[in-house]
Amino acid sequence: MPSSTRPDTTPHLQSRLPSVGTTIFTVMSALAAERGAVNLGQGFPDFDCDPALVGAVSAAMKQGLNQYPPMAGVPALREAIARKIDRIYGHAYDAGTEITITAGATQAILTAILCSVHPGDEVIVIEPAYDSYLPSIELAGGKAVFVQMDVSAQGYAVPWTKVANAVTNKTRLIMINSPHNPTGSVLREQDIKALADIVRGTDILILSDEVYEHMVYDGRRHESVCRHPELASRSFVVSSFGKTYHVTGWKVGYVAAPAALSAEFRKVHQFNVFTVNTPVQHGLAAYMADPAPYLDLPAFYQHKRDLFRSRLERTRFRLLPSDGTYFQCVEYSAISDQPEAEFAKWLTSEIGVAAIPVSAFYHQPKESGIVRFCFAKKDETLNTALDRLAKL
Ligand SMILES: Cc1ncc(COP(=O)(O)O)c(C=O)c1O
């Protein structure tokens, strides 16, 4: 029936997320497509994953592994994850009771928040922040308490004294993200120590979003909270195969957490998604037997970061450090005094390269004159973008 002839009887729905609208990511991608711009806005690779991974998944399908797996995930995959975490970070999670496979990190984050945050509880969010955090807290009835990162020529840093001052007797959870989207900053050992000092002796939980765990550069190590038993004992640690294996569209991730936290997580998970698709889990389990793909990832992306930075340094952009992730933030005051969203639109329409304003990662847009580029692209894509950006 054409919509004009439909009776207008749809009941009004009071939105549970009234402030959510079309995101800047959608706006910028649509504009990039319309203007034929190179899309360095949205964070995903424009190259394919390893054919061996596709082969492992299709082998699982052909073997008939196509029905519901156990609720917490395929045991072989949980065991492979537990082995990896033990090998790299030295923390032995029990694959049976402490690792749960999720429909991407986004579901892991939502479920971890839903199972731990009650109406009125406060959750400390460090901004700029990934855009799913705030709606997830709101859906749980929690209250987000924001602490903004400091930004200077040295890059972004978490002001731990401000985090400590934001703690109240209602604080239930502190959310951290390292390597950090959008800033490309990474937490160091002193950051982890500062966090441990804040939560010691409290009931505060930690949600550590580590989806970029295998993208840390210049020989640095990733400071997973798994390395720190004192923090691991109160943390949900979240990761994503989408980032590690160049398969963002597969939406498979996991959460590692102590048994008591995992048990509550699984209660919500069971009625949230129940479980995650079987053949992909089997394929990932087989593929994880070889650690090379994730161990080689820093070198793979550091090459792209260095290519991108070396040519961008010749423009009037001021480059902030990119110590991890596949993001490069740039400050553009020598080029324009436009607000970030306007500048990003101009860059897309007039220069032909899409970027994302960092202001979009604040609950109330904050202007710092900084935009984010994603360098998870083929070298030829990066070079095309760099040829265009060379005008600036
Ligand atoms: C910081 C951060 N957390 C979580 C996610 C979501 O990961 P997934 O696609 O596995 O849900 C992303 C994706 O961009 C991210 O950047």
mmCIF file of C-alpha atoms and ligand atoms in Angstrom:
data_model
loop_
_atom_site.group_PDB
_atom_site.id
_atom_site.type_symbol
_atom_site.label_atom_id
_atom_site.label_comp_id
_atom_site.label_asym_id
_atom_site.label_seq_id
_atom_site.Cartn_x
_atom_site.Cartn_y
_atom_site.Cartn_z
ATOM 1 C CA MET A 1 0.000 0.000 0.000
ATOM 2 C CA PRO A 2 1.513 3.424 -0.860
ATOM 3 C CA SER A 3 2.356 5.233 2.352
ATOM 4 C CA SER A 4 -0.044 8.114 1.529
ATOM 5 C CA THR A 5 -3.006 5.726 1.728
ATOM 6 C CA ARG A 6 -1.906 3.990 4.922
ATOM 7 C CA PRO A 7 -4.063 4.740 7.960
ATOM 8 C CA ASP A 8 -2.120 6.791 10.479
ATOM 9 C CA THR A 9 -2.640 4.452 13.407
ATOM 10 C CA THR A 10 0.948 3.662 14.381
ATOM 11 C CA PRO A 11 1.167 4.277 18.132
ATOM 12 C CA HIS A 12 3.651 6.907 19.274
ATOM 13 C CA LEU A 13 6.799 5.443 20.706
ATOM 14 C CA GLN A 14 8.577 7.307 23.438
ATOM 15 C CA SER A 15 12.212 6.986 22.418
ATOM 16 C CA ARG A 16 14.601 5.287 24.817
ATOM 17 C CA LEU A 17 17.406 7.096 22.983
ATOM 18 C CA PRO A 18 15.873 10.473 22.134
ATOM 19 C CA SER A 19 19.155 12.193 21.361
ATOM 20 C CA VAL A 20 20.351 9.621 18.820
ATOM 21 C CA GLY A 21 20.001 10.768 15.210
ATOM 22 C CA THR A 22 21.902 10.254 11.977
ATOM 23 C CA THR A 23 25.561 10.018 12.866
ATOM 24 C CA ILE A 24 28.358 12.025 11.293
ATOM 25 C CA PHE A 25 29.784 8.724 9.971
ATOM 26 C CA THR A 26 26.697 8.191 7.816
ATOM 27 C CA VAL A 27 26.668 11.833 6.728
ATOM 28 C CA MET A 28 30.349 11.819 5.768
ATOM 29 C CA SER A 29 30.188 8.477 3.938
ATOM 30 C CA ALA A 30 27.159 9.646 1.923
ATOM 31 C CA LEU A 31 28.929 12.907 1.077
ATOM 32 C CA ALA A 32 32.125 11.029 0.153
ATOM 33 C CA ALA A 33 30.161 8.758 -2.212
ATOM 34 C CA GLU A 34 28.311 11.720 -3.747
ATOM 35 C CA ARG A 35 31.535 13.701 -4.327
ATOM 36 C CA GLY A 36 33.719 10.763 -5.357
ATOM 37 C CA ALA A 37 35.987 11.457 -2.387
ATOM 38 C CA VAL A 38 38.509 8.971 -1.023
ATOM 39 C CA ASN A 39 36.817 7.781 2.145
ATOM 40 C CA LEU A 40 39.324 7.968 4.990
ATOM 41 C CA GLY A 41 36.416 8.664 7.321
ATOM 42 C CA GLN A 42 34.895 5.389 8.442
ATOM 43 C CA GLY A 43 37.206 2.980 10.189
ATOM 44 C CA PHE A 44 37.390 -0.169 8.127
ATOM 45 C CA PRO A 45 39.860 -1.691 5.645
ATOM 46 C CA ASP A 46 39.343 -1.359 1.880
ATOM 47 C CA PHE A 47 41.377 -4.565 1.364
ATOM 48 C CA ASP A 48 40.237 -8.124 1.830
ATOM 49 C CA CYS A 49 41.061 -10.572 4.600
ATOM 50 C CA ASP A 50 43.388 -13.570 4.280
ATOM 51 C CA PRO A 51 41.816 -16.128 1.879
ATOM 52 C CA ALA A 52 42.914 -18.828 4.342
ATOM 53 C CA LEU A 53 40.444 -17.398 6.862
ATOM 54 C CA VAL A 54 37.605 -17.513 4.335
ATOM 55 C CA GLY A 55 38.713 -21.068 3.517
ATOM 56 C CA ALA A 56 38.570 -22.084 7.186
ATOM 57 C CA VAL A 57 35.044 -20.690 7.547
ATOM 58 C CA SER A 58 33.769 -22.286 4.345
ATOM 59 C CA ALA A 59 35.371 -25.619 5.373
ATOM 60 C CA ALA A 60 33.366 -25.439 8.609
ATOM 61 C CA MET A 61 30.183 -24.763 6.641
ATOM 62 C CA LYS A 62 30.908 -27.666 4.299
ATOM 63 C CA GLN A 63 31.498 -29.947 7.273
ATOM 64 C CA GLY A 64 27.954 -29.177 8.375
ATOM 65 C CA LEU A 65 28.863 -27.025 11.369
ATOM 66 C CA ASN A 66 25.802 -24.907 10.779
ATOM 67 C CA GLN A 67 23.586 -25.300 13.847
ATOM 68 C CA TYR A 68 23.523 -23.420 17.165
ATOM 69 C CA PRO A 69 26.822 -23.611 19.021
ATOM 70 C CA PRO A 70 27.018 -23.590 22.835
ATOM 71 C CA MET A 71 25.643 -20.367 24.291
ATOM 72 C CA ALA A 72 29.044 -18.998 25.383
ATOM 73 C CA GLY A 73 30.681 -19.847 22.057
ATOM 74 C CA VAL A 74 32.461 -22.720 20.300
ATOM 75 C CA PRO A 75 34.828 -24.294 22.893
ATOM 76 C CA ALA A 76 37.755 -24.511 20.432
ATOM 77 C CA LEU A 77 37.552 -20.760 19.834
ATOM 78 C CA ARG A 78 37.306 -19.930 23.526
ATOM 79 C CA GLU A 79 40.336 -22.154 24.146
ATOM 80 C CA ALA A 80 42.298 -20.481 21.348
ATOM 81 C CA ILE A 81 41.509 -17.046 22.834
ATOM 82 C CA ALA A 82 42.483 -18.151 26.347
ATOM 83 C CA ARG A 83 45.795 -19.516 24.977
ATOM 84 C CA LYS A 84 46.474 -16.279 23.125
ATOM 85 C CA ILE A 85 45.797 -14.095 26.152
ATOM 86 C CA ASP A 86 47.986 -16.303 28.334
ATOM 87 C CA ARG A 87 50.797 -16.299 25.768
ATOM 88 C CA ILE A 88 50.798 -12.552 25.172
ATOM 89 C CA TYR A 89 49.625 -11.042 28.454
ATOM 90 C CA GLY A 90 50.369 -13.839 30.935
ATOM 91 C CA HIS A 91 46.848 -14.125 32.328
ATOM 92 C CA ALA A 92 45.209 -17.562 32.423
ATOM 93 C CA TYR A 93 41.473 -17.231 31.817
ATOM 94 C CA ASP A 94 39.394 -20.384 32.061
ATOM 95 C CA ALA A 95 37.994 -20.976 28.575
ATOM 96 C CA GLY A 96 34.936 -22.703 30.025
ATOM 97 C CA THR A 97 33.821 -20.027 32.458
ATOM 98 C CA GLU A 98 35.675 -16.796 31.623
ATOM 99 C CA ILE A 99 35.596 -16.254 27.842
ATOM 100 C CA THR A 100 32.376 -15.525 25.931
ATOM 101 C CA ILE A 101 32.068 -15.037 22.171
ATOM 102 C CA THR A 102 29.967 -12.036 21.156
ATOM 103 C CA ALA A 103 28.444 -10.477 18.054
ATOM 104 C CA GLY A 104 31.298 -8.006 17.741
ATOM 105 C CA ALA A 105 32.719 -5.762 20.422
ATOM 106 C CA THR A 106 29.609 -3.581 20.270
ATOM 107 C CA GLN A 107 27.412 -6.339 21.693
ATOM 108 C CA ALA A 108 30.086 -7.219 24.251
ATOM 109 C CA ILE A 109 30.093 -3.596 25.447
ATOM 110 C CA LEU A 110 26.302 -3.326 25.593
ATOM 111 C CA THR A 111 25.928 -6.666 27.375
ATOM 112 C CA ALA A 112 28.694 -5.902 29.881
ATOM 113 C CA ILE A 113 26.976 -2.624 30.710
ATOM 114 C CA LEU A 114 23.476 -4.134 30.888
ATOM 115 C CA CYS A 115 24.630 -6.868 33.261
ATOM 116 C CA SER A 116 26.471 -4.558 35.624
ATOM 117 C CA VAL A 117 24.894 -1.089 35.570
ATOM 118 C CA HIS A 118 21.611 -0.476 37.388
ATOM 119 C CA PRO A 119 19.394 2.608 37.075
ATOM 120 C CA GLY A 120 21.094 5.525 38.788
ATOM 121 C CA ASP A 121 24.583 3.964 38.726
ATOM 122 C CA GLU A 122 27.328 6.198 37.394
ATOM 123 C CA VAL A 123 29.714 5.177 34.626
ATOM 124 C CA ILE A 124 32.871 7.185 33.993
ATOM 125 C CA VAL A 125 33.462 7.729 30.286
ATOM 126 C CA ILE A 126 36.659 9.300 29.022
ATOM 127 C CA GLU A 127 36.072 11.565 26.044
ATOM 128 C CA PRO A 128 36.507 11.596 23.108
ATOM 129 C CA ALA A 129 34.817 8.178 23.189
ATOM 130 C CA TYR A 130 33.540 5.523 20.815
ATOM 131 C CA ASP A 131 29.950 6.325 19.975
ATOM 132 C CA SER A 132 28.254 3.185 21.335
ATOM 133 C CA TYR A 133 29.278 3.813 24.951
ATOM 134 C CA LEU A 134 26.772 6.506 25.876
ATOM 135 C CA PRO A 135 23.645 4.886 24.330
ATOM 136 C CA SER A 136 24.580 1.580 26.001
ATOM 137 C CA ILE A 137 24.796 3.293 29.388
ATOM 138 C CA GLU A 138 21.496 5.077 28.760
ATOM 139 C CA LEU A 139 19.751 1.821 27.819
ATOM 140 C CA ALA A 140 20.857 0.395 31.178
ATOM 141 C CA GLY A 141 19.440 3.452 32.970
ATOM 142 C CA GLY A 142 22.918 4.476 34.058
ATOM 143 C CA LYS A 143 24.351 7.975 34.190
ATOM 144 C CA ALA A 144 27.454 8.741 32.159
ATOM 145 C CA VAL A 145 29.973 10.965 33.932
ATOM 146 C CA PHE A 146 32.372 12.446 31.400
ATOM 147 C CA VAL A 147 36.044 13.241 31.830
ATOM 148 C CA GLN A 148 37.767 14.848 28.861
ATOM 149 C CA MET A 149 41.241 13.830 27.755
ATOM 150 C CA ASP A 150 43.884 16.555 27.765
ATOM 151 C CA VAL A 151 45.194 17.468 24.340
ATOM 152 C CA SER A 152 48.548 19.119 23.676
ATOM 153 C CA ALA A 153 51.297 19.025 21.051
ATOM 154 C CA GLN A 154 52.341 15.698 22.623
ATOM 155 C CA GLY A 155 48.903 14.290 21.852
ATOM 156 C CA TYR A 156 45.991 13.109 23.954
ATOM 157 C CA ALA A 157 46.364 11.928 27.547
ATOM 158 C CA VAL A 158 43.962 10.769 30.250
ATOM 159 C CA PRO A 159 43.929 13.183 33.224
ATOM 160 C CA TRP A 160 43.792 10.581 36.002
ATOM 161 C CA THR A 161 43.366 13.158 38.759
ATOM 162 C CA LYS A 162 40.149 14.277 37.091
ATOM 163 C CA VAL A 163 39.044 10.641 36.778
ATOM 164 C CA ALA A 164 39.738 10.166 40.513
ATOM 165 C CA ASN A 165 37.749 13.313 41.287
ATOM 166 C CA ALA A 166 34.805 12.057 39.205
ATOM 167 C CA VAL A 167 34.431 8.948 41.373
ATOM 168 C CA THR A 168 31.470 9.008 43.778
ATOM 169 C CA ASN A 169 29.762 6.351 45.874
ATOM 170 C CA LYS A 170 27.506 5.729 42.854
ATOM 171 C CA THR A 171 30.367 4.910 40.460
ATOM 172 C CA ARG A 172 29.851 1.359 39.182
ATOM 173 C CA LEU A 173 32.064 1.231 36.136
ATOM 174 C CA ILE A 174 34.996 3.016 34.511
ATOM 175 C CA MET A 175 35.326 2.564 30.742
ATOM 176 C CA ILE A 176 38.751 2.692 29.144
ATOM 177 C CA ASN A 177 39.836 2.188 25.555
ATOM 178 C CA SER A 178 43.416 1.547 24.487
ATOM 179 C CA PRO A 179 44.641 1.786 21.766
ATOM 180 C CA HIS A 180 42.178 4.610 21.518
ATOM 181 C CA ASN A 181 39.636 5.508 18.879
ATOM 182 C CA PRO A 182 39.621 8.291 17.672
ATOM 183 C CA THR A 183 42.910 9.688 19.008
ATOM 184 C CA GLY A 184 45.387 6.873 18.259
ATOM 185 C CA SER A 185 46.816 7.252 21.768
ATOM 186 C CA VAL A 186 47.775 4.256 23.898
ATOM 187 C CA LEU A 187 47.781 3.838 27.654
ATOM 188 C CA ARG A 188 51.216 3.293 29.232
ATOM 189 C CA GLU A 189 52.125 1.412 32.359
ATOM 190 C CA GLN A 190 51.880 4.580 34.461
ATOM 191 C CA ASP A 191 48.290 5.053 33.225
ATOM 192 C CA ILE A 192 47.376 1.542 34.304
ATOM 193 C CA LYS A 193 48.988 2.176 37.695
ATOM 194 C CA ALA A 194 46.988 5.382 38.091
ATOM 195 C CA LEU A 195 43.776 3.494 37.272
ATOM 196 C CA ALA A 196 44.654 0.749 39.746
ATOM 197 C CA ASP A 197 45.225 3.384 42.460
ATOM 198 C CA ILE A 198 41.746 4.818 41.780
ATOM 199 C CA VAL A 199 39.824 1.553 42.006
ATOM 200 C CA ARG A 200 41.809 -0.193 44.748
ATOM 201 C CA GLY A 201 39.578 -0.887 47.740
ATOM 202 C CA THR A 202 36.362 0.007 45.861
ATOM 203 C CA ASP A 203 33.665 -2.060 44.108
ATOM 204 C CA ILE A 204 34.216 -0.258 40.820
ATOM 205 C CA LEU A 205 34.321 -2.454 37.719
ATOM 206 C CA ILE A 206 36.323 -1.731 34.579
ATOM 207 C CA LEU A 207 35.259 -2.186 30.989
ATOM 208 C CA SER A 208 38.427 -2.238 28.924
ATOM 209 C CA ASP A 209 37.782 -1.866 25.203
ATOM 210 C CA GLU A 210 40.873 -3.379 23.578
ATOM 211 C CA VAL A 211 39.623 -3.936 20.031
ATOM 212 C CA TYR A 212 42.863 -2.451 18.622
ATOM 213 C CA GLU A 213 45.069 -4.572 20.915
ATOM 214 C CA HIS A 214 47.206 -5.805 18.002
ATOM 215 C CA MET A 215 47.854 -2.354 16.557
ATOM 216 C CA VAL A 216 50.513 -0.771 18.757
ATOM 217 C CA TYR A 217 53.574 0.677 17.038
ATOM 218 C CA ASP A 218 57.236 1.567 17.475
ATOM 219 C CA GLY A 219 58.007 -1.598 19.418
ATOM 220 C CA ARG A 220 55.755 -0.658 22.348
ATOM 221 C CA ARG A 221 53.710 -3.292 24.107
ATOM 222 C CA HIS A 222 49.953 -3.146 24.533
ATOM 223 C CA GLU A 223 49.101 -2.496 28.187
ATOM 224 C CA SER A 224 46.153 -4.865 28.360
ATOM 225 C CA VAL A 225 44.448 -4.849 31.742
ATOM 226 C CA CYS A 226 44.942 -8.648 31.482
ATOM 227 C CA ARG A 227 48.615 -8.021 32.303
ATOM 228 C CA HIS A 228 47.626 -6.595 35.676
ATOM 229 C CA PRO A 229 45.977 -9.215 37.909
ATOM 230 C CA GLU A 230 44.660 -6.567 40.281
ATOM 231 C CA LEU A 231 42.718 -4.939 37.437
ATOM 232 C CA ALA A 232 41.877 -8.128 35.523
ATOM 233 C CA SER A 233 40.013 -9.361 38.610
ATOM 234 C CA ARG A 234 37.463 -6.536 38.206
ATOM 235 C CA SER A 235 37.438 -6.116 34.421
ATOM 236 C CA PHE A 236 35.459 -7.017 31.358
ATOM 237 C CA VAL A 237 38.094 -7.080 28.598
ATOM 238 C CA VAL A 238 36.614 -6.706 25.121
ATOM 239 C CA SER A 239 38.191 -7.431 21.745
ATOM 240 C CA SER A 240 37.074 -7.825 18.135
ATOM 241 C CA PHE A 241 38.117 -10.210 15.367
ATOM 242 C CA GLY A 242 36.795 -7.634 12.925
ATOM 243 C CA LYS A 243 39.750 -5.359 13.657
ATOM 244 C CA THR A 244 42.434 -8.009 14.042
ATOM 245 C CA TYR A 245 41.643 -10.038 10.924
ATOM 246 C CA HIS A 246 40.279 -7.324 8.575
ATOM 247 C CA VAL A 247 36.708 -8.674 8.752
ATOM 248 C CA THR A 248 34.707 -5.863 10.334
ATOM 249 C CA GLY A 249 31.545 -7.125 8.616
ATOM 250 C CA TRP A 250 31.670 -10.490 10.373
ATOM 251 C CA LYS A 251 30.892 -8.906 13.730
ATOM 252 C CA VAL A 252 32.544 -11.428 16.006
ATOM 253 C CA GLY A 253 34.313 -10.447 19.195
ATOM 254 C CA TYR A 254 34.700 -11.659 22.726
ATOM 255 C CA VAL A 255 34.753 -10.682 26.348
ATOM 256 C CA ALA A 256 37.175 -12.072 28.909
ATOM 257 C CA ALA A 257 36.183 -11.587 32.544
ATOM 258 C CA PRO A 258 36.499 -13.404 35.878
ATOM 259 C CA ALA A 259 34.004 -16.248 36.311
ATOM 260 C CA ALA A 260 31.643 -14.295 38.580
ATOM 261 C CA LEU A 261 31.426 -11.408 36.088
ATOM 262 C CA SER A 262 31.210 -13.758 33.100
ATOM 263 C CA ALA A 263 28.309 -15.628 34.722
ATOM 264 C CA GLU A 264 26.286 -12.393 34.945
ATOM 265 C CA PHE A 265 27.405 -11.404 31.463
ATOM 266 C CA ARG A 266 26.124 -14.713 30.082
ATOM 267 C CA LYS A 267 22.720 -14.286 31.729
ATOM 268 C CA VAL A 268 22.162 -11.181 29.619
ATOM 269 C CA HIS A 269 24.002 -12.537 26.571
ATOM 270 C CA GLN A 270 21.733 -15.596 26.518
ATOM 271 C CA PHE A 271 18.656 -13.441 25.965
ATOM 272 C CA ASN A 272 20.414 -10.731 24.020
ATOM 273 C CA VAL A 273 21.797 -12.812 21.117
ATOM 274 C CA PHE A 274 21.862 -16.320 22.697
ATOM 275 C CA THR A 275 24.934 -17.133 20.618
ATOM 276 C CA VAL A 276 27.061 -16.164 17.633
ATOM 277 C CA ASN A 277 27.227 -17.826 14.236
ATOM 278 C CA THR A 278 28.820 -21.258 14.293
ATOM 279 C CA PRO A 279 30.946 -21.690 11.143
ATOM 280 C CA VAL A 280 32.674 -18.344 11.591
ATOM 281 C CA GLN A 281 33.616 -19.363 15.122
ATOM 282 C CA HIS A 282 35.041 -22.688 13.920
ATOM 283 C CA GLY A 283 36.906 -20.940 11.118
ATOM 284 C CA LEU A 284 38.400 -18.402 13.529
ATOM 285 C CA ALA A 285 39.427 -21.176 15.930
ATOM 286 C CA ALA A 286 41.318 -23.000 13.184
ATOM 287 C CA TYR A 287 42.889 -19.770 11.889
ATOM 288 C CA MET A 288 44.072 -18.743 15.362
ATOM 289 C CA ALA A 289 46.313 -21.813 15.562
ATOM 290 C CA ASP A 290 48.890 -19.677 13.736
ATOM 291 C CA PRO A 291 49.716 -16.548 15.755
ATOM 292 C CA ALA A 292 51.532 -14.895 12.823
ATOM 293 C CA PRO A 293 48.534 -12.914 11.489
ATOM 294 C CA TYR A 294 48.069 -10.992 14.741
ATOM 295 C CA LEU A 295 51.760 -10.885 15.658
ATOM 296 C CA ASP A 296 52.568 -9.382 12.228
ATOM 297 C CA LEU A 297 49.801 -6.786 12.424
ATOM 298 C CA PRO A 298 51.838 -3.990 14.068
ATOM 299 C CA ALA A 299 54.410 -4.083 11.228
ATOM 300 C CA PHE A 300 51.650 -4.217 8.602
ATOM 301 C CA TYR A 301 49.855 -1.147 9.932
ATOM 302 C CA GLN A 302 52.993 0.721 11.008
ATOM 303 C CA HIS A 303 54.055 0.700 7.354
ATOM 304 C CA LYS A 304 50.731 2.333 6.436
ATOM 305 C CA ARG A 305 50.954 4.814 9.291
ATOM 306 C CA ASP A 306 54.488 5.817 8.272
ATOM 307 C CA LEU A 307 53.544 6.146 4.605
ATOM 308 C CA PHE A 308 50.568 8.308 5.529
ATOM 309 C CA ARG A 309 52.452 10.469 8.008
ATOM 310 C CA SER A 310 55.556 10.970 5.876
ATOM 311 C CA ARG A 311 53.596 12.605 3.071
ATOM 312 C CA LEU A 312 51.100 14.389 5.330
ATOM 313 C CA GLU A 313 53.972 16.015 7.208
ATOM 314 C CA ARG A 314 54.698 18.046 4.057
ATOM 315 C CA THR A 315 51.286 19.749 4.298
ATOM 316 C CA ARG A 316 50.118 22.440 6.710
ATOM 317 C CA PHE A 317 48.378 19.866 8.888
ATOM 318 C CA ARG A 318 49.952 19.387 12.320
ATOM 319 C CA LEU A 319 50.139 15.678 12.987
ATOM 320 C CA LEU A 320 49.303 14.306 16.410
ATOM 321 C CA PRO A 321 51.022 11.097 17.500
ATOM 322 C CA SER A 322 49.460 7.848 16.268
ATOM 323 C CA ASP A 323 50.903 5.258 18.650
ATOM 324 C CA GLY A 324 48.201 2.670 17.994
ATOM 325 C CA THR A 325 44.941 1.932 16.079
ATOM 326 C CA TYR A 326 44.587 2.733 12.386
ATOM 327 C CA PHE A 327 43.727 6.372 12.979
ATOM 328 C CA GLN A 328 45.732 9.542 12.452
ATOM 329 C CA CYS A 329 44.477 12.787 13.975
ATOM 330 C CA VAL A 330 45.539 16.131 12.507
ATOM 331 C CA GLU A 331 45.151 19.689 13.696
ATOM 332 C CA TYR A 332 44.267 22.078 10.877
ATOM 333 C CA SER A 333 44.421 25.631 12.292
ATOM 334 C CA ALA A 334 47.071 26.645 9.724
ATOM 335 C CA ILE A 335 44.620 25.739 6.942
ATOM 336 C CA SER A 336 41.210 26.834 8.186
ATOM 337 C CA ASP A 337 39.342 28.298 11.140
ATOM 338 C CA GLN A 338 36.120 26.431 10.352
ATOM 339 C CA PRO A 339 34.484 24.248 13.002
ATOM 340 C CA GLU A 340 35.467 20.584 12.677
ATOM 341 C CA ALA A 341 32.279 19.290 11.024
ATOM 342 C CA GLU A 342 32.344 22.129 8.463
ATOM 343 C CA PHE A 343 36.025 21.571 7.777
ATOM 344 C CA ALA A 344 35.476 17.811 7.298
ATOM 345 C CA LYS A 345 32.654 18.516 4.835
ATOM 346 C CA TRP A 346 34.821 21.027 2.959
ATOM 347 C CA LEU A 347 37.702 18.557 2.842
ATOM 348 C CA THR A 348 35.387 15.925 1.413
ATOM 349 C CA SER A 349 33.658 18.151 -1.156
ATOM 350 C CA GLU A 350 36.517 20.400 -2.248
ATOM 351 C CA ILE A 351 39.681 18.350 -1.704
ATOM 352 C CA GLY A 352 38.133 14.937 -2.263
ATOM 353 C CA VAL A 353 39.187 13.198 0.965
ATOM 354 C CA ALA A 354 36.707 12.337 3.712
ATOM 355 C CA ALA A 355 37.680 12.633 7.386
ATOM 356 C CA ILE A 356 35.732 12.556 10.646
ATOM 357 C CA PRO A 357 35.540 15.531 13.028
ATOM 358 C CA VAL A 358 36.817 14.504 16.470
ATOM 359 C CA SER A 359 34.043 16.679 17.955
ATOM 360 C CA ALA A 360 31.645 13.836 16.983
ATOM 361 C CA PHE A 361 33.187 11.716 19.744
ATOM 362 C CA TYR A 362 32.041 14.074 22.523
ATOM 363 C CA HIS A 363 28.542 14.007 23.987
ATOM 364 C CA GLN A 364 28.444 17.740 23.433
ATOM 365 C CA PRO A 365 30.565 18.677 20.425
ATOM 366 C CA LYS A 366 33.855 20.161 21.567
ATOM 367 C CA GLU A 367 35.887 22.115 19.055
ATOM 368 C CA SER A 368 39.617 21.345 19.070
ATOM 369 C CA GLY A 369 40.298 21.962 15.359
ATOM 370 C CA ILE A 370 41.166 18.279 14.872
ATOM 371 C CA VAL A 371 39.927 15.677 12.382
ATOM 372 C CA ARG A 372 40.585 11.935 12.170
ATOM 373 C CA PHE A 373 41.776 10.008 9.129
ATOM 374 C CA CYS A 374 41.671 6.203 8.861
ATOM 375 C CA PHE A 375 44.761 4.664 7.234
ATOM 376 C CA ALA A 376 43.439 1.064 7.069
ATOM 377 C CA LYS A 377 43.488 1.351 3.289
ATOM 378 C CA LYS A 378 45.472 -0.045 0.365
ATOM 379 C CA ASP A 379 48.697 1.916 -0.221
ATOM 380 C CA GLU A 380 47.280 3.063 -3.564
ATOM 381 C CA THR A 381 44.164 4.450 -1.828
ATOM 382 C CA LEU A 382 46.361 6.263 0.687
ATOM 383 C CA ASN A 383 48.546 7.653 -2.110
ATOM 384 C CA THR A 384 45.502 8.912 -4.039
ATOM 385 C CA ALA A 385 44.274 10.651 -0.879
ATOM 386 C CA LEU A 386 47.759 12.032 -0.196
ATOM 387 C CA ASP A 387 48.046 13.409 -3.754
ATOM 388 C CA ARG A 388 44.878 15.397 -3.076
ATOM 389 C CA LEU A 389 45.884 16.457 0.434
ATOM 390 C CA ALA A 390 49.290 17.632 -0.890
ATOM 391 C CA LYS A 391 47.527 20.854 -2.037
ATOM 392 C CA LEU A 392 47.011 21.905 1.570
HETATM 393 C C1 LIG B 1 36.826 1.606 20.121
HETATM 394 C C2 LIG B 1 35.898 0.668 19.442
HETATM 395 N N1 LIG B 1 35.186 -0.185 20.173
HETATM 396 C C3 LIG B 1 34.322 -1.062 19.611
HETATM 397 C C4 LIG B 1 34.138 -1.091 18.251
HETATM 398 C C5 LIG B 1 33.135 -2.051 17.658
HETATM 399 O O1 LIG B 1 33.708 -3.240 17.217
HETATM 400 P P1 LIG B 1 32.814 -4.337 16.489
HETATM 401 O O2 LIG B 1 32.734 -3.968 15.051
HETATM 402 O O3 LIG B 1 33.554 -5.631 16.728
HETATM 403 O O4 LIG B 1 31.474 -4.333 17.139
HETATM 404 C C6 LIG B 1 34.853 -0.213 17.438
HETATM 405 C C7 LIG B 1 34.645 -0.204 15.969
HETATM 406 O O5 LIG B 1 34.952 0.745 15.286
HETATM 407 C C8 LIG B 1 35.758 0.687 18.049
HETATM 408 O O6 LIG B 1 36.469 1.554 17.319
#
